[in-house]
Structure formats: structure tokens, C-alpha cells
Tab-separated table of N, CA and C in Angstrom:
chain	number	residue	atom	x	y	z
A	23	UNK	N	0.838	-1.182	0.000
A	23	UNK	CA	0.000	0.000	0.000
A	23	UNK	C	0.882	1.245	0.000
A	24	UNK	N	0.381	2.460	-1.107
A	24	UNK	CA	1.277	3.577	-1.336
A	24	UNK	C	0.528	4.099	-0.035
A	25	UNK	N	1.976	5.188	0.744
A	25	UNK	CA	1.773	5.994	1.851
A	25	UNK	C	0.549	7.373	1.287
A	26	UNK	N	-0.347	7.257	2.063
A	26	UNK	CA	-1.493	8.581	1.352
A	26	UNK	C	-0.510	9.890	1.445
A	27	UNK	N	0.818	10.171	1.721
A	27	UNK	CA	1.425	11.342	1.697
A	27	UNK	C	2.102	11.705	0.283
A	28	UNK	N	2.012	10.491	-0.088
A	28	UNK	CA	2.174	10.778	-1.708
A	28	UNK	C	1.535	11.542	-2.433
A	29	UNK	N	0.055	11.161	-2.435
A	29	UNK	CA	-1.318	11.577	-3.176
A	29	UNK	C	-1.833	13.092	-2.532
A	30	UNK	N	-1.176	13.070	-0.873
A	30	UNK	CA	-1.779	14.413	-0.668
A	30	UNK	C	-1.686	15.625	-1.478
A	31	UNK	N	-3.098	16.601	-1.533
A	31	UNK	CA	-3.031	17.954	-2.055
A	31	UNK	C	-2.970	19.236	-1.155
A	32	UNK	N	-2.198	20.288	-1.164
A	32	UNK	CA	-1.808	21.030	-0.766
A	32	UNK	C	-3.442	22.142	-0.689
A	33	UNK	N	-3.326	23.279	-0.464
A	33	UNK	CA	-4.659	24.104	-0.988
A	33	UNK	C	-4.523	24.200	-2.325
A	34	UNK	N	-3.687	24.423	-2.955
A	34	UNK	CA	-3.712	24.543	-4.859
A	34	UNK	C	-3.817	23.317	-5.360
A	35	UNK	N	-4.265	22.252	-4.190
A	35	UNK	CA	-4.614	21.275	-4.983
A	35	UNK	C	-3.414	20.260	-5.616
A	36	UNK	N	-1.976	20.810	-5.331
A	36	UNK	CA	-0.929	20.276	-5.885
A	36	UNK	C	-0.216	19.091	-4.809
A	37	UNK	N	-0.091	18.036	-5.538
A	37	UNK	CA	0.485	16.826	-4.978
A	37	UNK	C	1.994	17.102	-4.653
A	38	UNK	N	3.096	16.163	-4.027
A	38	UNK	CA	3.802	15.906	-3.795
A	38	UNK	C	4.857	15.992	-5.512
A	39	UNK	N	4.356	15.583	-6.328
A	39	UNK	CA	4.415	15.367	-7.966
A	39	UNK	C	4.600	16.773	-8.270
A	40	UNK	N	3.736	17.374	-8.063
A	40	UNK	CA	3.550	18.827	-8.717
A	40	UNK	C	4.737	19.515	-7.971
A	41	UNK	N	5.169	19.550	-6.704
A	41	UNK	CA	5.678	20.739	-6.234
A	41	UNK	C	7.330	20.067	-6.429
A	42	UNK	N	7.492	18.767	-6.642
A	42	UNK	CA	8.928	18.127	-7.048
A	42	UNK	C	9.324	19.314	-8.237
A	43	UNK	N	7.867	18.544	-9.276
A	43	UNK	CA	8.253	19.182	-10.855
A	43	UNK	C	8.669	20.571	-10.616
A	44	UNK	N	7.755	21.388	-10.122
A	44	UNK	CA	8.206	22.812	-10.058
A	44	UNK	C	9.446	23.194	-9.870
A	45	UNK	N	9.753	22.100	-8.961
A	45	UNK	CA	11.426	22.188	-8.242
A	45	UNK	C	12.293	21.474	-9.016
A	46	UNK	N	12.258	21.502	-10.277
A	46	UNK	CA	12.953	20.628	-11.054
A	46	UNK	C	14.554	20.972	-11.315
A	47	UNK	N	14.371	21.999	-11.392
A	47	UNK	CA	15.990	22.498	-11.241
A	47	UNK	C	16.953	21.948	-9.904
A	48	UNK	N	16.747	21.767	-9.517
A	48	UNK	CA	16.989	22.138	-8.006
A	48	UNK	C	17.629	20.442	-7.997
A	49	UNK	N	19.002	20.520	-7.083
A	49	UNK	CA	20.096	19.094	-7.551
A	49	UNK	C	18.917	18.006	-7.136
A	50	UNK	N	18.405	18.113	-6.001
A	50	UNK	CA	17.565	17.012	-5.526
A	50	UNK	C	16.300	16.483	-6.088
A	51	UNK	N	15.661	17.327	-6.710
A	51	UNK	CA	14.419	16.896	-7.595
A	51	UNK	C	14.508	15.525	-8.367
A	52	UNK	N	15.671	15.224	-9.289
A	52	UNK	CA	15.503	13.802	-9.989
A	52	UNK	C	15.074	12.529	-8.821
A	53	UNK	N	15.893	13.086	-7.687
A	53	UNK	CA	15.854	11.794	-7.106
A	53	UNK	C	14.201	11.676	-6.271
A	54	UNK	N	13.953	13.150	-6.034
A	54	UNK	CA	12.726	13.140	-5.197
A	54	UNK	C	11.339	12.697	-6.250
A	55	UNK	N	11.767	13.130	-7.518
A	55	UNK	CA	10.411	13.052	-9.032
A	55	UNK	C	10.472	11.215	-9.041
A	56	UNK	N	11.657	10.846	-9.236
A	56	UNK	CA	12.071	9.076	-8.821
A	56	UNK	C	11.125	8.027	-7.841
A	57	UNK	N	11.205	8.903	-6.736
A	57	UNK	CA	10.928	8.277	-5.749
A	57	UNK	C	9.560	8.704	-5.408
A	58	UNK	N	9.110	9.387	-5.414
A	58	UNK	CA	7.172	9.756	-5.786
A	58	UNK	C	6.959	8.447	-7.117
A	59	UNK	N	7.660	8.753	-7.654
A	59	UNK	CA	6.579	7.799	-9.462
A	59	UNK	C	6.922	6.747	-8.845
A	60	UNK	N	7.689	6.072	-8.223
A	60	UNK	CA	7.700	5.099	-7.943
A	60	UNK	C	6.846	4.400	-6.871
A	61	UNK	N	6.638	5.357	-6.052
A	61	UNK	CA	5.818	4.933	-4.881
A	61	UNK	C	4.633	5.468	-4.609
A	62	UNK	N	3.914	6.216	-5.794
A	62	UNK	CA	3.030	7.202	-5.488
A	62	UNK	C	1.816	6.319	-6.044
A	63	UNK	N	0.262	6.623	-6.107
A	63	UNK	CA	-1.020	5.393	-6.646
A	63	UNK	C	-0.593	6.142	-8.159
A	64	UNK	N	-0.904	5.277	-8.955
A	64	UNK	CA	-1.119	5.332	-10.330
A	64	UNK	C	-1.814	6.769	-11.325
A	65	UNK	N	-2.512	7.178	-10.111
A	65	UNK	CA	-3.164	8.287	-10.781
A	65	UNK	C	-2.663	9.659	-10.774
A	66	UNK	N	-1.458	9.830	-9.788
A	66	UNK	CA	-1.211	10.410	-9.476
A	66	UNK	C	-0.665	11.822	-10.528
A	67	UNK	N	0.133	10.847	-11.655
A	67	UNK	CA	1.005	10.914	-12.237
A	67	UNK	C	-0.198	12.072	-13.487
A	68	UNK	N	-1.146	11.869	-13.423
A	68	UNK	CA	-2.374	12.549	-14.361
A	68	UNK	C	-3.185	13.600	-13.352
A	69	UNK	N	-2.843	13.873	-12.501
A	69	UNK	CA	-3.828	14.504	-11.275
A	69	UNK	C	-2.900	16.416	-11.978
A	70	UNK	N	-4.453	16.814	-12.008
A	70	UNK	CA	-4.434	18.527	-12.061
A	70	UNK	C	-4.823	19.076	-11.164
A	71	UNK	N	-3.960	20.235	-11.116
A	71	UNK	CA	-3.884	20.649	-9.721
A	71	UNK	C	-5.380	21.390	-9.808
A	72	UNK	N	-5.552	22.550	-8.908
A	72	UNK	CA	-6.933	23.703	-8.775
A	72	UNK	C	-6.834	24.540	-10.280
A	73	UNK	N	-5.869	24.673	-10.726
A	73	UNK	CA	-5.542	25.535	-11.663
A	73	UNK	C	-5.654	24.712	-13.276
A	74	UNK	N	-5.976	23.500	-13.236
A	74	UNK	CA	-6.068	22.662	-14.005
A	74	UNK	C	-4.614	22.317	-14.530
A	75	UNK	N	-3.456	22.632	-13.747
A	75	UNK	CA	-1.718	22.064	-14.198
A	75	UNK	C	-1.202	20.922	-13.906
A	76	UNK	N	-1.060	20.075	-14.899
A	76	UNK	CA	-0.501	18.721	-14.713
A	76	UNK	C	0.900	18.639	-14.205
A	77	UNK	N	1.526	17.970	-13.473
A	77	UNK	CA	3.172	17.941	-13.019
A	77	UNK	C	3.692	18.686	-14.109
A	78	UNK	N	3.321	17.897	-15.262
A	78	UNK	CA	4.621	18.234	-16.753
A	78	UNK	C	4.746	19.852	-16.846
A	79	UNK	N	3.283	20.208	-16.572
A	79	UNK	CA	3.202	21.829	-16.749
A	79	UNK	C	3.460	22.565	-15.832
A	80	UNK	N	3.783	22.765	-14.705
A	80	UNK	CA	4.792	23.165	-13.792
A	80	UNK	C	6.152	23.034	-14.133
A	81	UNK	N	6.425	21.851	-14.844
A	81	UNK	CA	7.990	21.904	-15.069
A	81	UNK	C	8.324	22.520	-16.177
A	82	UNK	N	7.233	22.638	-17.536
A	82	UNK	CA	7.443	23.908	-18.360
A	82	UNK	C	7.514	24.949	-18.126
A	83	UNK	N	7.170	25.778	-17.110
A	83	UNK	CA	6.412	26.998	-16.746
A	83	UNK	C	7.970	27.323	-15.733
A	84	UNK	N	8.361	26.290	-15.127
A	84	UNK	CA	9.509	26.534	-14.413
A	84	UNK	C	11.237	26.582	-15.745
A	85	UNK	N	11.120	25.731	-16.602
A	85	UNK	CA	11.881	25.701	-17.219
A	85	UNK	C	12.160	26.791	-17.830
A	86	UNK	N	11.071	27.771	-18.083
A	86	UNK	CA	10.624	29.002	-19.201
A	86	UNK	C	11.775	30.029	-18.193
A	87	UNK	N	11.706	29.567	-17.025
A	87	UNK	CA	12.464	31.207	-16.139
A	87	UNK	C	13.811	31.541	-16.607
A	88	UNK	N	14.694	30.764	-16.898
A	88	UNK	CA	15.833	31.083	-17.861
A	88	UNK	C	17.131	29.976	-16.486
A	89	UNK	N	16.518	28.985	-15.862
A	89	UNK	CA	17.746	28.556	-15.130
A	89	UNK	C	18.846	28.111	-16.114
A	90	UNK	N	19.766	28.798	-16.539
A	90	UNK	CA	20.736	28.686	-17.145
A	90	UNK	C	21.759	27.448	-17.172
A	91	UNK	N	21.993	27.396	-15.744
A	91	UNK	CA	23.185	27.120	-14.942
A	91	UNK	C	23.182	25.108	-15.537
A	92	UNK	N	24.228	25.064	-16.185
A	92	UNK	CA	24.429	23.513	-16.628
A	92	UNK	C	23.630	22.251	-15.864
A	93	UNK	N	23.784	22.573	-14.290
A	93	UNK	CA	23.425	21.832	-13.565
A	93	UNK	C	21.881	21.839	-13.299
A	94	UNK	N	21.312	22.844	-13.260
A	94	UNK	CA	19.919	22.971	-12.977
A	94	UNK	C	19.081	22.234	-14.291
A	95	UNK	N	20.128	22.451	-15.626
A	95	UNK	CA	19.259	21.886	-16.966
A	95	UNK	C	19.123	20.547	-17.020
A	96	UNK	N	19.916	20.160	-16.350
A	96	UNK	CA	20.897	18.448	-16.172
A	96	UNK	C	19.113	17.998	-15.548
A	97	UNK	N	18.985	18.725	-14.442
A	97	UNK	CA	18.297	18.377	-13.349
A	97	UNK	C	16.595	18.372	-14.071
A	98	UNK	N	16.486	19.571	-14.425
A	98	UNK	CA	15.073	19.187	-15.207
A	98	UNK	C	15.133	17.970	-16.102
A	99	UNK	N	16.044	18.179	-16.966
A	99	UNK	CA	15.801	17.024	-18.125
A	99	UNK	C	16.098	15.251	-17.317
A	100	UNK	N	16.356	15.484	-16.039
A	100	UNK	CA	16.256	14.220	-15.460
A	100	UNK	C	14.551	13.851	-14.818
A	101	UNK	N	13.982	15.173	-14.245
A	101	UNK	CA	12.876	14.802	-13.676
A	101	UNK	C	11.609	14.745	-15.086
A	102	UNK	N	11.949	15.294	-16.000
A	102	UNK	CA	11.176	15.141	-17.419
A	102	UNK	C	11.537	13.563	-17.780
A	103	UNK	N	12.618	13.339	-17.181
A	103	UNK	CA	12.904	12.159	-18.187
A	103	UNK	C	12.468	10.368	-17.198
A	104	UNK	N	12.250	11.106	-15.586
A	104	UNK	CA	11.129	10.417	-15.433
A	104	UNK	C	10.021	10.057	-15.406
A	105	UNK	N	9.560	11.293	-15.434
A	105	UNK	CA	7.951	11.314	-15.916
A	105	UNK	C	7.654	10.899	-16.577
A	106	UNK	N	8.329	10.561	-18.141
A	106	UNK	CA	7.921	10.594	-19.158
A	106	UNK	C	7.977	8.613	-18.739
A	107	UNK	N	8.863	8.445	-18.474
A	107	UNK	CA	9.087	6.656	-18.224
A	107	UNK	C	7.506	6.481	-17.107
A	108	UNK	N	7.217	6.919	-16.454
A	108	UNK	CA	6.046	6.515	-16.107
A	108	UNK	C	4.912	6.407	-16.585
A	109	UNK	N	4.846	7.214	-18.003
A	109	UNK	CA	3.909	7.102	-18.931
A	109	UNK	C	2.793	7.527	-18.510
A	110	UNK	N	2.704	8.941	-18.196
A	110	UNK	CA	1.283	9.383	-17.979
A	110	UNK	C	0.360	9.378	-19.583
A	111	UNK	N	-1.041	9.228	-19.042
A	111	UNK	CA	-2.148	9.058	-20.029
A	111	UNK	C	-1.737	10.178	-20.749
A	112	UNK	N	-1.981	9.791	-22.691
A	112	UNK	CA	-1.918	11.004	-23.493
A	112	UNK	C	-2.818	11.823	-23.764
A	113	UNK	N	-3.294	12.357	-22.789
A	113	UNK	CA	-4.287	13.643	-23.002
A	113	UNK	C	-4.229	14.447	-23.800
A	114	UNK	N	-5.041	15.343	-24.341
A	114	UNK	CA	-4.755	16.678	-24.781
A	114	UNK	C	-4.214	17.643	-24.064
A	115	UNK	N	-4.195	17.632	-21.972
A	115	UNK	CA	-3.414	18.120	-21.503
A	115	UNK	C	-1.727	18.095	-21.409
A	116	UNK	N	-1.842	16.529	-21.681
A	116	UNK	CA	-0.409	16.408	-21.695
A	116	UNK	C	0.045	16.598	-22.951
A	117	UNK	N	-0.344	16.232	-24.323
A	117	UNK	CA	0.187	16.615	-25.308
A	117	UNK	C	0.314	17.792	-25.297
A	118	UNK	N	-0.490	19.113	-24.588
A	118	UNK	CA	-0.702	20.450	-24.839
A	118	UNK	C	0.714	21.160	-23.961
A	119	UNK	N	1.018	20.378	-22.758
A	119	UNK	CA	2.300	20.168	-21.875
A	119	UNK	C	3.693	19.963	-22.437
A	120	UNK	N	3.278	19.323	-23.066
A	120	UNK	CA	4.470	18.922	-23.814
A	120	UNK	C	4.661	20.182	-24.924
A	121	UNK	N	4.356	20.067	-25.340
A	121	UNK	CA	4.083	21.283	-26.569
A	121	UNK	C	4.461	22.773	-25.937
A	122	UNK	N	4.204	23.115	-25.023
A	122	UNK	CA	4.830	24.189	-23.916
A	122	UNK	C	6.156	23.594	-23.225
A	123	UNK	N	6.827	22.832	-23.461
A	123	UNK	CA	7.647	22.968	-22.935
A	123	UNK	C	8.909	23.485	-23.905
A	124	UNK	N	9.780	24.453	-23.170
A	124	UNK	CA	11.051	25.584	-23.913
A	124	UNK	C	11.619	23.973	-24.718
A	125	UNK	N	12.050	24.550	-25.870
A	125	UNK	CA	12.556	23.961	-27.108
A	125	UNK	C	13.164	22.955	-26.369
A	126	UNK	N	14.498	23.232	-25.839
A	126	UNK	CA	15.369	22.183	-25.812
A	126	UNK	C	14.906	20.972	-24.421
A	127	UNK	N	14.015	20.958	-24.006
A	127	UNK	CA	13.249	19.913	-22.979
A	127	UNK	C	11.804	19.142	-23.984
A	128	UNK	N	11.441	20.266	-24.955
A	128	UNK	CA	10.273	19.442	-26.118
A	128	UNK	C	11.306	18.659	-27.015
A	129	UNK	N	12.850	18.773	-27.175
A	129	UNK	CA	13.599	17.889	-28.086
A	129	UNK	C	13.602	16.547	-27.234
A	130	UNK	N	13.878	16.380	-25.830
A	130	UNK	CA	14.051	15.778	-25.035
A	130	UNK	C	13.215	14.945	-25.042
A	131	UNK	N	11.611	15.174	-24.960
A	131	UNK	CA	10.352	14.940	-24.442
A	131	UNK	C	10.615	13.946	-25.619
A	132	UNK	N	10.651	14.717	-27.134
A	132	UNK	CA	10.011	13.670	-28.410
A	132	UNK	C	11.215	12.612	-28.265
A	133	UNK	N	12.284	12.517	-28.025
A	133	UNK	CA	12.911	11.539	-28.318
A	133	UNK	C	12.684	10.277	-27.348
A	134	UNK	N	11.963	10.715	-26.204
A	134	UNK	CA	11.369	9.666	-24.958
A	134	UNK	C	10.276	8.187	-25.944
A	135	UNK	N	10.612	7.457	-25.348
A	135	UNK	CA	9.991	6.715	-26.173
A	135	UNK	C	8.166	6.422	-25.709
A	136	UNK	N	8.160	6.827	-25.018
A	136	UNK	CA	6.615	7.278	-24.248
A	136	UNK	C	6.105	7.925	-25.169
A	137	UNK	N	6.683	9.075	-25.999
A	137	UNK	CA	5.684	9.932	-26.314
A	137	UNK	C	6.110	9.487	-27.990
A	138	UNK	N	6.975	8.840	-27.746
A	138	UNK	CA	7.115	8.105	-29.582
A	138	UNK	C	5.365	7.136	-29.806
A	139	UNK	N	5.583	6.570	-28.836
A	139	UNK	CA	4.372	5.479	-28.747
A	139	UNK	C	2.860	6.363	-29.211
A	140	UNK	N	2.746	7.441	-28.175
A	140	UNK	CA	1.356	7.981	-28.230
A	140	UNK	C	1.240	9.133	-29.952
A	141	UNK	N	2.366	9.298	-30.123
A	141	UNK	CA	2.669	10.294	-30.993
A	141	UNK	C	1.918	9.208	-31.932
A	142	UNK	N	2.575	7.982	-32.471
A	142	UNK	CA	2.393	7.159	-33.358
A	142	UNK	C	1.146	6.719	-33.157
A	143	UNK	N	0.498	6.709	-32.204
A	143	UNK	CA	-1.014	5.677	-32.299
A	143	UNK	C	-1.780	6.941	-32.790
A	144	UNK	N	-1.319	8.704	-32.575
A	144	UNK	CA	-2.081	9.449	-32.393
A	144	UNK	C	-2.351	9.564	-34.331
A	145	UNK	N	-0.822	9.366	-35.416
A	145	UNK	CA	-1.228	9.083	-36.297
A	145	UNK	C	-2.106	8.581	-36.875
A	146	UNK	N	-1.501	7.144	-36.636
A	146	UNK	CA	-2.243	5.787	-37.106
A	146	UNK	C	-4.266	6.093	-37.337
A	147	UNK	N	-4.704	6.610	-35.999
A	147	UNK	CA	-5.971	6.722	-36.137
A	147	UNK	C	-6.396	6.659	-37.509
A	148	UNK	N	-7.528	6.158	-37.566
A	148	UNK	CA	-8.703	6.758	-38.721
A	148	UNK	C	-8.837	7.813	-38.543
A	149	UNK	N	-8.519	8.719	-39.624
A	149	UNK	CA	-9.084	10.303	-39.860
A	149	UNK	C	-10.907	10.146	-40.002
A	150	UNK	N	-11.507	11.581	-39.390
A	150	UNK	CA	-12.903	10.733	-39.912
A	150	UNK	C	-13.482	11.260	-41.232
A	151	UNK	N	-14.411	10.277	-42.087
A	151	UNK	CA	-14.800	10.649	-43.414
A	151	UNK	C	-16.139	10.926	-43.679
């Protein structure tokens, strides 16, 4: 059984998930974004906050501030690059997440093979006639 301190929401409604992502820069985040997906309930990973912001979109919105610094980029593209291995559902939020995120973390995102998968089924569909 996952600890309910995982799943808890803050008043904005933001999980344990959400306030990692935000903190994505920051040296400790990979390991803390790690250790939530790993131990957190399943849904977690798709949960919007009050504001309707998925984890991913906190970590765009944080990425956008200009953390420069080699190490802080290291650090997002590690907690992006777990998220993405947990395979949250392909929403239109998350595709829309993804799509906001600063260039060089959306190069990141497409080469994940998570979003190769959804990208490709999102083709494949029947167009309708």
C-alpha cells in the first residue's frame, strides 16, 4: 500500500508530484520526481492541480524562467525524463504540456519513447470521413 502522503493535495490542490516538478531544477528533484513515481497510486502521475496544471506543466512553466546554470538543466531534463518513463495518459493536456515545454526539454520529451508510442497511435488513427 502507497503511503497517502504521496497523493496528498496542498490548498492549490498540488500533490507531492507537482511541487517536485516545479522544483525541477533544483540538484535534488531527480531523485525526489524518482521516488514519488515510484511509490506514489497510479493516478497520481495525471492529477491537475486547482488551476487545471498537470506535473509536466509546472515543469514547463519553471523551465521558461531562464535557469541557465548547466546543472539545474541536467536536473530538469532528469525529472522530465522520469515522468515521461512513467507514462502518464496522453491527453490533450499532456500533449498540450508537452508542446509548452522551452525547445530544448520538447527535443528531449520527443525523443522519450513514451511519447514516440502515443505520438504514433495518435497518427495511425482513422481520420474521420
Amino acid at each position: 500500500q502507497e503511503p497517502q502522503s504521496t497523493s496528498a493535495r496542498e490548498l492549490k490542490g498540488r500533490t507531492p508530484l507537482h511541487l517536485a516538478m516545479v522544483n525541477a531544477h533544483r540538484g535534488a528533484s531527480p531523485s525526489v520526481v524518482k521516488f514519488l513515481l515510484e511509490n506514489c497510486p497510479r493516478e497520481v502521475i495525471n492529477m491537475s492541480d486547482e488551476s487545471g496544471y498537470l506535473p509536466i506543466s509546472l515543469l514547463a512553466m519553471i523551465a521558461k524562467l531562464g535557469h541557465d546554470k548547466p546543472d539545474a538543466l541536467q536536473n530538469a531534463g532528469n525529472c522530465l525524463d522520469h515522468y515521461l518513463d512513467a507514462k502518464p495518459a496522453p491527453t490533450a493536456d499532456f500533449l498540450s504540456a508537452v508542446q509548452s515545454l522551452p525547445e530544448w526539454l520538447r527535443d528531449k520529451a520527443v525523443a522519450s519513447r513514451h511519447l514516440h508510442t502515443v505520438l504514433n497511435d495518435r497518427i495511425v488513427q482513422r481520420f474521420p470521413t
